[in-house]
Amino acid sequence: MSTLLKVHGSQNSFFILDQTLLEQPLTDAELVKLTTTLTSPKTGILGGADGILVVNHSAKPDTLGKMRVINADGSEASMCGNGLRTVARYLAQKHGQDQFKVETLQADLLVAKKADFASGVPTFGVEISPVHFDKKYLPFDNLGADKIVGKTLAVFDPDEKINFSILAVPNPHLIGFVPDIKRAKSQLATLGQQLNSPNPYFSDGVNINFAQVLGKNKLFVQTYERGVGFTNACGTGMSATSLAFYLTQPENCDFEQDITVYNPGGMVKTHLKRQAEQFSIELIGNATFTHEIKVTEDDLHANNVDENNCQITETGEQDAYLKFIEQLN
Ligand SMILES: N[C@@H](CCC[C@H](N)C(=O)O)C(=O)O
């Protein structure tokens, strides 16, 4: 029997598939099929998820494994901040180590166990890096500049009230600061659909984050994710938004202090770092395992995973998580 884990970071939910434990790793075509089936609220188990996190062997020195991120629509992303925290916990437990690197598509990233956010809420910190602003890294086009930090963009917001920034961390993010996040949700949905369908601005699509400033070093962020749609939270999105916050509103953001970022699924902390002119961000938050799913390897290869042919065991961790977010209010 093989084991899948259902996990979440700020209720951005995933299945972890450790391919190193399989006799034969899934091919990319098999992975895409399995992801689209498992993540769908209709065909997936346990209500679906936002993606699959694949754990592979890494040949790099100092790393305990390699993470690949497959979005719900089968596309592959270069990074996933909430997902990396859960993979960090998985590898930490598997290898009995508290601090190490994980290979991702574009960088080997430092991860570390942190003090639990609350009793029964395991917490990990992960490096979000490299950070780029230049349009060639996103990529983006037809926006009148090579770099957009704190600008209005009439093509996305005809009233020119939203202050936009564009960052790759290294997956692409468009960030807009809005006065009222609830009122802006339909505008976020429209923009999310437009920029993740064929469009003249973001040829590879983009994750879109709308943020409301709640106070000094305090934000609320809602994300429309590329390859998924609205999610409860996006770790790279909250990290990129934290940096855009500092760069565009330094009077509201102390670089030395953590930033508290609330989201529809909970809360994370971010910490900005700078070495010469290169920024990076540490993202700290829960790494919750909600279910263990036993399934045969043949069924994984055949994309034959449903609630009738696997054994599902609840871990009990979600109760502690819900208790934690209840007291956030
Ligand atoms: N939810 C993730 C980001 C996942 C990838 C994203 N949808 C993309 O295509 O870039 C996070 O927590 O960072």
Coordinates of N, CA, C and O and ligand atoms in Angstrom, one line a residue, residues 9 12 14 50 69 71 75-85 128 169-173 204 206-207 223-229 231 233-238 283, ligand 1:
G9 N -1.8 24.5 4.5 CA -1.2 25.6 5.2 C -2.2 26.8 5.0 O -2.5 27.1 3.9
N12 N -5.0 26.2 2.6 CA -4.6 26.1 1.2 C -4.3 24.6 1.1 O -3.2 24.2 1.7
F14 N -3.7 20.5 0.0 CA -2.9 19.7 -1.0 C -2.9 18.2 -0.6 O -3.2 17.8 0.5
D50 N -6.3 22.0 -3.7 CA -5.8 23.0 -4.6 C -4.7 22.5 -5.5 O -4.3 23.2 -6.4
V69 N 5.2 21.1 -7.7 CA 3.9 21.6 -7.4 C 3.0 21.5 -8.6 O 3.3 22.1 -9.6
N71 N -0.6 22.3 -9.9 CA -1.9 23.0 -9.6 C -3.1 22.1 -10.0 O -3.0 21.2 -10.8
S75 N -1.4 22.2 -14.4 CA -0.2 23.0 -14.7 C 0.8 22.9 -13.6 O 0.4 22.6 -12.5
E76 N 2.1 23.1 -13.9 CA 3.1 23.0 -12.9 C 3.6 24.4 -12.5 O 3.8 25.2 -13.3
A77 N 3.7 24.6 -11.2 CA 4.2 25.9 -10.7 C 5.6 25.8 -10.2 O 6.0 24.7 -9.7
S78 N 6.3 26.9 -10.2 CA 7.7 26.9 -9.8 C 7.8 26.8 -8.2 O 8.8 26.4 -7.7
M79 N 6.8 27.3 -7.5 CA 6.9 27.4 -6.1 C 5.5 27.4 -5.5 O 4.5 27.7 -6.1
C80 N 5.5 27.0 -4.2 CA 4.2 27.0 -3.4 C 4.6 27.2 -2.0 O 5.2 26.3 -1.4
G81 N 4.4 28.4 -1.4 CA 4.8 28.7 0.0 C 4.1 27.9 1.0 O 4.7 27.3 1.9
N82 N 2.8 27.8 0.9 CA 2.0 27.1 1.9 C 2.3 25.6 1.8 O 2.5 24.9 2.8
G83 N 2.5 25.1 0.6 CA 2.8 23.7 0.3 C 4.2 23.4 0.9 O 4.4 22.3 1.5
L84 N 5.1 24.3 0.7 CA 6.5 24.0 1.1 C 6.6 23.8 2.6 O 7.3 22.9 3.1
R85 N 5.7 24.5 3.4 CA 5.8 24.3 4.8 C 5.3 22.9 5.2 O 5.9 22.2 6.1
I128 N 11.4 32.2 0.9 CA 10.7 32.5 -0.4 C 11.7 33.3 -1.2 O 12.1 34.5 -0.8
V169 N 8.4 35.4 -7.3 CA 9.0 35.0 -6.0 C 9.3 33.5 -6.0 O 9.3 33.0 -4.9
P170 N 9.6 32.7 -6.9 CA 9.8 33.1 -8.3 C 8.5 32.9 -9.2 O 8.5 33.3 -10.3
N171 N 7.4 32.4 -8.6 CA 6.2 32.3 -9.4 C 5.6 33.7 -9.5 O 5.9 34.6 -8.6
P172 N 4.8 34.0 -10.5 CA 4.4 35.4 -10.8 C 3.2 35.9 -10.0 O 2.2 35.2 -9.8
H173 N 3.3 37.1 -9.5 CA 2.2 37.7 -8.7 C 2.0 39.1 -9.1 O 2.9 39.9 -9.2
D204 N 1.9 33.7 -19.4 CA 1.8 32.4 -18.6 C 0.8 32.5 -17.5 O 0.8 31.6 -16.6
V206 N -1.1 34.5 -14.1 CA -0.5 35.2 -13.0 C -1.4 34.9 -11.7 O -2.6 34.8 -11.9
N207 N -0.8 34.9 -10.6 CA -1.5 34.8 -9.3 C -1.9 36.3 -8.9 O -1.0 37.1 -9.0
T223 N -6.4 35.8 -2.4 CA -5.7 35.5 -3.7 C -6.6 34.7 -4.6 O -7.3 33.8 -4.2
Y224 N -6.5 35.1 -5.9 CA -7.0 34.3 -7.0 C -5.8 33.6 -7.7 O -5.0 34.3 -8.2
E225 N -5.7 32.3 -7.5 CA -4.5 31.6 -8.0 C -4.6 31.1 -9.4 O -5.6 30.6 -9.8
R226 N -3.5 31.3 -10.1 CA -3.3 30.7 -11.4 C -3.4 29.2 -11.3 O -2.9 28.6 -10.4
G227 N -4.2 28.6 -12.2 CA -4.3 27.2 -12.2 C -5.2 26.6 -11.2 O -5.4 25.4 -11.1
V228 N -5.9 27.5 -10.4 CA -6.8 27.0 -9.3 C -8.0 27.8 -9.2 O -9.2 27.3 -9.3
G229 N -7.9 29.2 -9.1 CA -9.0 30.1 -8.8 C -8.9 30.6 -7.4 O -7.8 30.7 -6.9
T231 N -8.4 30.7 -3.6 CA -8.0 29.7 -2.6 C -8.1 30.4 -1.2 O -8.2 31.6 -1.2
A233 N -5.8 30.7 0.8 CA -4.5 31.5 1.1 C -3.5 31.1 0.0 O -3.6 30.0 -0.5
C234 N -2.5 32.0 -0.2 CA -1.4 31.6 -1.1 C -0.2 32.1 -0.4 O 0.0 33.3 -0.2
G235 N 0.7 31.2 -0.1 CA 1.9 31.6 0.7 C 2.9 32.5 -0.1 O 3.4 33.5 0.5
T236 N 3.1 32.2 -1.3 CA 4.0 33.0 -2.1 C 3.3 34.4 -2.3 O 4.0 35.4 -2.3
G237 N 2.0 34.4 -2.5 CA 1.2 35.6 -2.6 C 1.3 36.5 -1.4 O 1.6 37.7 -1.5
M238 N 1.2 35.9 -0.2 CA 1.3 36.7 1.0 C 2.7 37.2 1.2 O 2.9 38.3 1.7
L283 N 8.5 32.9 5.3 CA 7.1 32.7 5.5 C 6.9 31.7 6.6 O 7.4 30.5 6.5
Ligands
LIG1 N1 -0.7 28.2 -3.2 C1 0.7 28.4 -3.5 C2 1.0 28.8 -4.9 C3 0.7 27.6 -5.9 C4 1.2 27.9 -7.3 C5 0.4 29.0 -8.0 N2 -0.9 28.6 -8.2 C6 1.1 29.2 -9.3 O1 0.7 28.7 -10.4 O2 2.1 30.0 -9.3 C7 1.4 29.1 -2.4 O3 1.0 28.9 -1.2 O4 2.4 29.8 -2.7

